[in-house]
Amino acid sequence: MSTITTEELAETTLLRFATAGSVDDGKSTLVGRLLHDSKSVLTDQLEAVERVSASRGQEAPDLALLTDGLRAEREQGITIDVAYRYFATPRRRFILADTPGHVQYTRNMVTGASTAELTVILVDARNGVVEQTRRHAAIAALLRVPHAVLAVNKMDLVGYEEKVFAAIAEEFTAYATELGVPEVTAIPISALVGDNVVEPSANMDWYGGPTVLEHLETVPVAHDLSHCHARLPVQYVIRPQGPDHPDYRGYAGQIAAGSFHVGESVTVLPSGRASKISGIDLLGEPVDVAWTTQSVTLLLEDDIDISRGDLIVPSKDAPATTQDIEATVCHVADAPLTVGHRVLLKHGTRTVKAIVKDIPSRLTLDDLSLHPHPGQLVANDIGRVKIRTAEPLPVDSYADSRRTGSFILIDPNDGQTLTAGMVGESFAAPEPVRDDSEDDGWDF
Amino acid sequence: MTTVATVSEETDSPYALSHLDALESEAVHIFREVAGEFERPVILFSGGKDSIVMLHLALKAFRPASVPFSLLHVDTGHNFPEVLDYRDRTVEKHGLRLHVASVQDYIDRGVLKERPDGTRNPLQTLPLTEKIQAEKFDAVFGGGRRDEEKARAKERVFSLRDEFSQWDPRRQRPELWNLYNGRHAPGEHVRVFPLSNWTELDVWQYIAREGIELPQIYYAHEREVFSRSGMWLTAGEWGGPKDGERVEKRLVRYRTVGDMSCTGAVDSDADTIEKVIVEIAASRLTERGATRADDKMSEAAMEDRKREGYF
């Protein structure tokens, strides 16, 4: 047992990341090894894994059992759903969205990637970049995950050869860059043996880059405020009824992007009323400036009508409001999304009635081609959708803001979450529409 | 060398939040979403550290106004007196309303039957779910964390429960960005877990940073205990010690607070928060593995209880 000093327990930063990989790429092994080698698996958990592995007649503990939490998953040996894992090093805390590489794969990866700042995409060094890899890269690009790691796994099975790794890294980086993935880091690993996952590999002295964990520890958590439009979706109006604060009226919310400062001129959308920030409370303490993703309460100079669902923005940088939204969506429900579908749309803190006016195309992730007018989107489909909302909404392009450019569609009848939406163009350079009727529906 | 990947030399921006600030901000966002979207939310409050942290976050979220939620305690009848005392002082101090669902009442009325092992944890589900229905609570905050247990690692922040309070892990709503979906039909409710992304260590570090008072049983103290199934249990009317179980005085503390019959103490000399944090950070056992007998009953004990409506 190592001795831990209180200095090592100081407050650090938090990195949210997601893993992507198909069934045989060794994703569970990689996750298991990250948890195990960073000493995040505790003795009683490991004993449980050893006990179950032994009862099944397996010789070595099956690290995948650490991550398969549900009865049905253990019985069937598959991962059903996104699970969240937690581990820490002295340098950083990690929240890992562990997404299964199974049939329900697209919606699960979209779910995991929606909050991730980094995606680890696994490939098998023997197979190189395959269709599944391109789908992973496309989803990471679509969700605008700022960092991508290509983990070229099973290097032990290709003789730890540099040229194998180099060819895969080059092909993937070219593809991902074309999609608009801003940063790709390629790392040759063996999750099974432990090469370059937590410890540097003695088998690949030609590799001079970081291990997976080192990279996770040092990748910058992106908060470039200078290029962000400041946005505060109003969640709740705080009005103490007591005698101590007779006139307090604060607009509480989590800053979705950018920063706000006292004295700034702001506009409230969709009404368009303007005022100035007279004070900012950061959970009860007054501050001069606040930024994403702090939960704050704004106080305004004028007593104007503001309620939950409104968006406070700088007057000099207000988005247009619109009732016609074009977006790329990923359909996550089992029942299909069709033209004419009446839905609820939740954007920020506002939920409005909406109708699906058109589904102009469906995207094939394999080759990024667009199939025109598919008629409907079924579970795991990604497509372009035109939506008319009952009230004007101040939406940003998802390319500008992952928070104020995203929305979900909800079934008004049973409350199910139907669709994840991203406003605006999905890729920098969309492929031309291919008129192709022999589409047999791709399933993965 | 051509195959060396790019290594960023940048450091985090000055605007990157610390992990505790990020977790706090996220939890506050969740509390405010519930306040904005639900009619009758309630916070499950046991007097344990997770529910104490939840209440602390709720208090911060609505300052200077008061918390727009009431509290609900499922009283097993086997509580630590120090914890009940803490509960009542807290309710008084913040002017809150406390609902109590009592397992003892159910046993007295003959609706529930005492188990041979004296454990009342599994008996909590019925009083809890009936109270939720009777009071028409539509959002119920729980202090559950995904790091506690692998079934909980699959839990959503907003988790829909049907009219029987059942959890169906195969029919969960995907949770995208921070857009939580609180839609529910009459009779259904949503369990809400603002501490989903916190670990045990995060909770302790936050308690230290915020100077939050806890019941004294969390810190090392001398206590008369006896050993059962590898855990130190406190004697009580619930049926311990039995013949052959010898009571001795030891320096111990609790890592979790629950029903006395199945919550064990650990040997510890950590009598300050700093010492507790160092001890937790070095521990090779999860808190549930170390101190909860009921989770050891089967491989899927937690999942099975959650399906029935347990928190």
PDB file of C-alpha atoms in Angstrom, chain B residues 93-213:
ATOM      1  CA  LYS B  93     -31.753  24.819  12.297  1.00  0.00           C
ATOM      2  CA  HIS B  94     -32.855  25.272   8.686  1.00  0.00           C
ATOM      3  CA  GLY B  95     -36.588  25.480   9.341  1.00  0.00           C
ATOM      4  CA  LEU B  96     -37.266  22.447   7.176  1.00  0.00           C
ATOM      5  CA  ARG B  97     -40.178  20.049   7.120  1.00  0.00           C
ATOM      6  CA  LEU B  98     -39.397  16.408   7.894  1.00  0.00           C
ATOM      7  CA  HIS B  99     -41.488  13.431   6.796  1.00  0.00           C
ATOM      8  CA  VAL B 100     -40.792  10.115   8.491  1.00  0.00           C
ATOM      9  CA  ALA B 101     -41.617   6.690   7.082  1.00  0.00           C
ATOM     10  CA  SER B 102     -41.314   4.254   9.967  1.00  0.00           C
ATOM     11  CA  VAL B 103     -40.403   0.594   9.543  1.00  0.00           C
ATOM     12  CA  GLN B 104     -41.371  -0.029  13.194  1.00  0.00           C
ATOM     13  CA  ASP B 105     -44.930   1.165  12.460  1.00  0.00           C
ATOM     14  CA  TYR B 106     -45.213  -1.361   9.657  1.00  0.00           C
ATOM     15  CA  ILE B 107     -43.953  -4.143  11.922  1.00  0.00           C
ATOM     16  CA  ASP B 108     -46.314  -3.102  14.726  1.00  0.00           C
ATOM     17  CA  ARG B 109     -49.251  -3.112  12.323  1.00  0.00           C
ATOM     18  CA  GLY B 110     -48.258  -6.570  11.107  1.00  0.00           C
ATOM     19  CA  VAL B 111     -47.699  -5.379   7.516  1.00  0.00           C
ATOM     20  CA  LEU B 112     -44.004  -6.210   7.617  1.00  0.00           C
ATOM     21  CA  LYS B 113     -42.415  -9.106   9.459  1.00  0.00           C
ATOM     22  CA  GLU B 114     -39.132  -8.884  11.303  1.00  0.00           C
ATOM     23  CA  ARG B 115     -36.441 -10.960   9.594  1.00  0.00           C
ATOM     24  CA  PRO B 116     -34.706 -13.722  11.519  1.00  0.00           C
ATOM     25  CA  ASP B 117     -31.361 -11.936  11.121  1.00  0.00           C
ATOM     26  CA  GLY B 118     -32.776  -8.726  12.583  1.00  0.00           C
ATOM     27  CA  THR B 119     -31.739  -6.711   9.543  1.00  0.00           C
ATOM     28  CA  ARG B 120     -34.209  -4.033   8.591  1.00  0.00           C
ATOM     29  CA  ASN B 121     -32.537  -2.559   5.528  1.00  0.00           C
ATOM     30  CA  PRO B 122     -34.585  -4.635   3.064  1.00  0.00           C
ATOM     31  CA  LEU B 123     -37.737  -3.693   4.972  1.00  0.00           C
ATOM     32  CA  GLN B 124     -37.300  -0.002   4.112  1.00  0.00           C
ATOM     33  CA  THR B 125     -38.596  -0.290   0.566  1.00  0.00           C
ATOM     34  CA  LEU B 126     -42.332  -0.586   1.343  1.00  0.00           C
ATOM     35  CA  PRO B 127     -42.546   2.308   3.858  1.00  0.00           C
ATOM     36  CA  LEU B 128     -40.508   4.448   1.456  1.00  0.00           C
ATOM     37  CA  THR B 129     -42.572   3.737  -1.632  1.00  0.00           C
ATOM     38  CA  GLU B 130     -45.910   4.045   0.186  1.00  0.00           C
ATOM     39  CA  LYS B 131     -44.836   7.386   1.640  1.00  0.00           C
ATOM     40  CA  ILE B 132     -43.880   8.614  -1.827  1.00  0.00           C
ATOM     41  CA  GLN B 133     -47.314   7.634  -3.137  1.00  0.00           C
ATOM     42  CA  ALA B 134     -49.234   8.993  -0.138  1.00  0.00           C
ATOM     43  CA  GLU B 135     -47.488  12.364  -0.210  1.00  0.00           C
ATOM     44  CA  LYS B 136     -47.534  12.448  -4.034  1.00  0.00           C
ATOM     45  CA  PHE B 137     -43.814  13.217  -4.192  1.00  0.00           C
ATOM     46  CA  ASP B 138     -42.838  13.490  -7.848  1.00  0.00           C
ATOM     47  CA  ALA B 139     -39.076  13.891  -7.448  1.00  0.00           C
ATOM     48  CA  VAL B 140     -37.109  12.096  -4.749  1.00  0.00           C
ATOM     49  CA  PHE B 141     -33.479  13.091  -4.253  1.00  0.00           C
ATOM     50  CA  GLY B 142     -31.157  10.288  -3.196  1.00  0.00           C
ATOM     51  CA  GLY B 143     -27.503  10.482  -2.242  1.00  0.00           C
ATOM     52  CA  GLY B 144     -26.550   7.460  -4.369  1.00  0.00           C
ATOM     53  CA  ARG B 145     -23.207   7.621  -6.132  1.00  0.00           C
ATOM     54  CA  ARG B 146     -22.250   5.617  -9.201  1.00  0.00           C
ATOM     55  CA  ASP B 147     -18.915   4.662  -7.673  1.00  0.00           C
ATOM     56  CA  GLU B 148     -20.610   2.777  -4.836  1.00  0.00           C
ATOM     57  CA  GLU B 149     -21.609  -0.330  -6.657  1.00  0.00           C
ATOM     58  CA  LYS B 150     -21.611  -1.639 -10.200  1.00  0.00           C
ATOM     59  CA  ALA B 151     -25.407  -1.631 -10.564  1.00  0.00           C
ATOM     60  CA  ARG B 152     -25.334   1.999  -9.493  1.00  0.00           C
ATOM     61  CA  ALA B 153     -22.727   2.724 -12.182  1.00  0.00           C
ATOM     62  CA  LYS B 154     -25.614   2.228 -14.624  1.00  0.00           C
ATOM     63  CA  GLU B 155     -27.935   4.633 -12.870  1.00  0.00           C
ATOM     64  CA  ARG B 156     -29.071   7.863 -14.508  1.00  0.00           C
ATOM     65  CA  VAL B 157     -29.056  11.229 -12.761  1.00  0.00           C
ATOM     66  CA  PHE B 158     -32.817  11.426 -13.436  1.00  0.00           C
ATOM     67  CA  SER B 159     -34.197   7.919 -13.006  1.00  0.00           C
ATOM     68  CA  LEU B 160     -37.858   7.325 -13.775  1.00  0.00           C
ATOM     69  CA  ARG B 161     -39.766   4.998 -11.429  1.00  0.00           C
ATOM     70  CA  ASP B 162     -43.160   3.550 -12.271  1.00  0.00           C
ATOM     71  CA  GLU B 163     -46.205   3.682 -10.007  1.00  0.00           C
ATOM     72  CA  PHE B 164     -44.729   0.738  -8.086  1.00  0.00           C
ATOM     73  CA  SER B 165     -41.428   2.633  -7.714  1.00  0.00           C
ATOM     74  CA  GLN B 166     -39.653  -0.008  -9.791  1.00  0.00           C
ATOM     75  CA  TRP B 167     -36.384   0.580 -11.630  1.00  0.00           C
ATOM     76  CA  ASP B 168     -35.969  -1.097 -14.999  1.00  0.00           C
ATOM     77  CA  PRO B 169     -32.330  -0.806 -16.057  1.00  0.00           C
ATOM     78  CA  ARG B 170     -33.182  -1.879 -19.610  1.00  0.00           C
ATOM     79  CA  ARG B 171     -35.681   0.934 -20.109  1.00  0.00           C
ATOM     80  CA  GLN B 172     -33.692   3.918 -18.960  1.00  0.00           C
ATOM     81  CA  ARG B 173     -33.716   7.164 -20.869  1.00  0.00           C
ATOM     82  CA  PRO B 174     -30.425   8.097 -22.469  1.00  0.00           C
ATOM     83  CA  GLU B 175     -29.046  11.184 -20.724  1.00  0.00           C
ATOM     84  CA  LEU B 176     -27.499  13.643 -23.162  1.00  0.00           C
ATOM     85  CA  TRP B 177     -25.448  16.764 -22.406  1.00  0.00           C
ATOM     86  CA  ASN B 178     -26.950  18.303 -19.281  1.00  0.00           C
ATOM     87  CA  LEU B 179     -30.479  18.139 -20.669  1.00  0.00           C
ATOM     88  CA  TYR B 180     -32.266  16.116 -18.004  1.00  0.00           C
ATOM     89  CA  ASN B 181     -35.681  14.752 -18.911  1.00  0.00           C
ATOM     90  CA  GLY B 182     -38.066  14.941 -15.952  1.00  0.00           C
ATOM     91  CA  ARG B 183     -41.295  13.988 -17.745  1.00  0.00           C
ATOM     92  CA  HIS B 184     -43.422  11.534 -15.822  1.00  0.00           C
ATOM     93  CA  ALA B 185     -47.035  10.426 -15.655  1.00  0.00           C
ATOM     94  CA  PRO B 186     -49.201  10.913 -12.557  1.00  0.00           C
ATOM     95  CA  GLY B 187     -48.272   8.249 -10.006  1.00  0.00           C
ATOM     96  CA  GLU B 188     -44.775   7.901 -11.409  1.00  0.00           C
ATOM     97  CA  HIS B 189     -41.850   9.693  -9.871  1.00  0.00           C
ATOM     98  CA  VAL B 190     -38.254  10.463 -10.695  1.00  0.00           C
ATOM     99  CA  ARG B 191     -35.358   9.533  -8.433  1.00  0.00           C
ATOM    100  CA  VAL B 192     -32.716  12.201  -8.715  1.00  0.00           C
ATOM    101  CA  PHE B 193     -29.072  11.652  -7.832  1.00  0.00           C
ATOM    102  CA  PRO B 194     -27.120  14.936  -7.673  1.00  0.00           C
ATOM    103  CA  LEU B 195     -24.027  13.130  -6.350  1.00  0.00           C
ATOM    104  CA  SER B 196     -23.936  10.605  -9.220  1.00  0.00           C
ATOM    105  CA  ASN B 197     -20.486  11.671 -10.356  1.00  0.00           C
ATOM    106  CA  TRP B 198     -18.943  12.010  -6.903  1.00  0.00           C
ATOM    107  CA  THR B 199     -16.693   9.404  -5.332  1.00  0.00           C
ATOM    108  CA  GLU B 200     -16.421   8.660  -1.626  1.00  0.00           C
ATOM    109  CA  LEU B 201     -13.180  10.649  -1.556  1.00  0.00           C
ATOM    110  CA  ASP B 202     -14.803  13.623  -3.304  1.00  0.00           C
ATOM    111  CA  VAL B 203     -17.517  13.646  -0.653  1.00  0.00           C
ATOM    112  CA  TRP B 204     -14.950  13.673   2.157  1.00  0.00           C
ATOM    113  CA  GLN B 205     -12.813  16.329   0.492  1.00  0.00           C
ATOM    114  CA  TYR B 206     -15.903  18.477   0.021  1.00  0.00           C
ATOM    115  CA  ILE B 207     -16.948  18.012   3.654  1.00  0.00           C
ATOM    116  CA  ALA B 208     -13.463  19.167   4.663  1.00  0.00           C
ATOM    117  CA  ARG B 209     -13.441  22.140   2.289  1.00  0.00           C
ATOM    118  CA  GLU B 210     -16.882  23.339   3.307  1.00  0.00           C
ATOM    119  CA  GLY B 211     -16.433  22.636   7.007  1.00  0.00           C
ATOM    120  CA  ILE B 212     -19.604  20.562   7.170  1.00  0.00           C
ATOM    121  CA  GLU B 213     -20.513  19.102  10.559  1.00  0.00           C
TER     122      GLU B 213
END
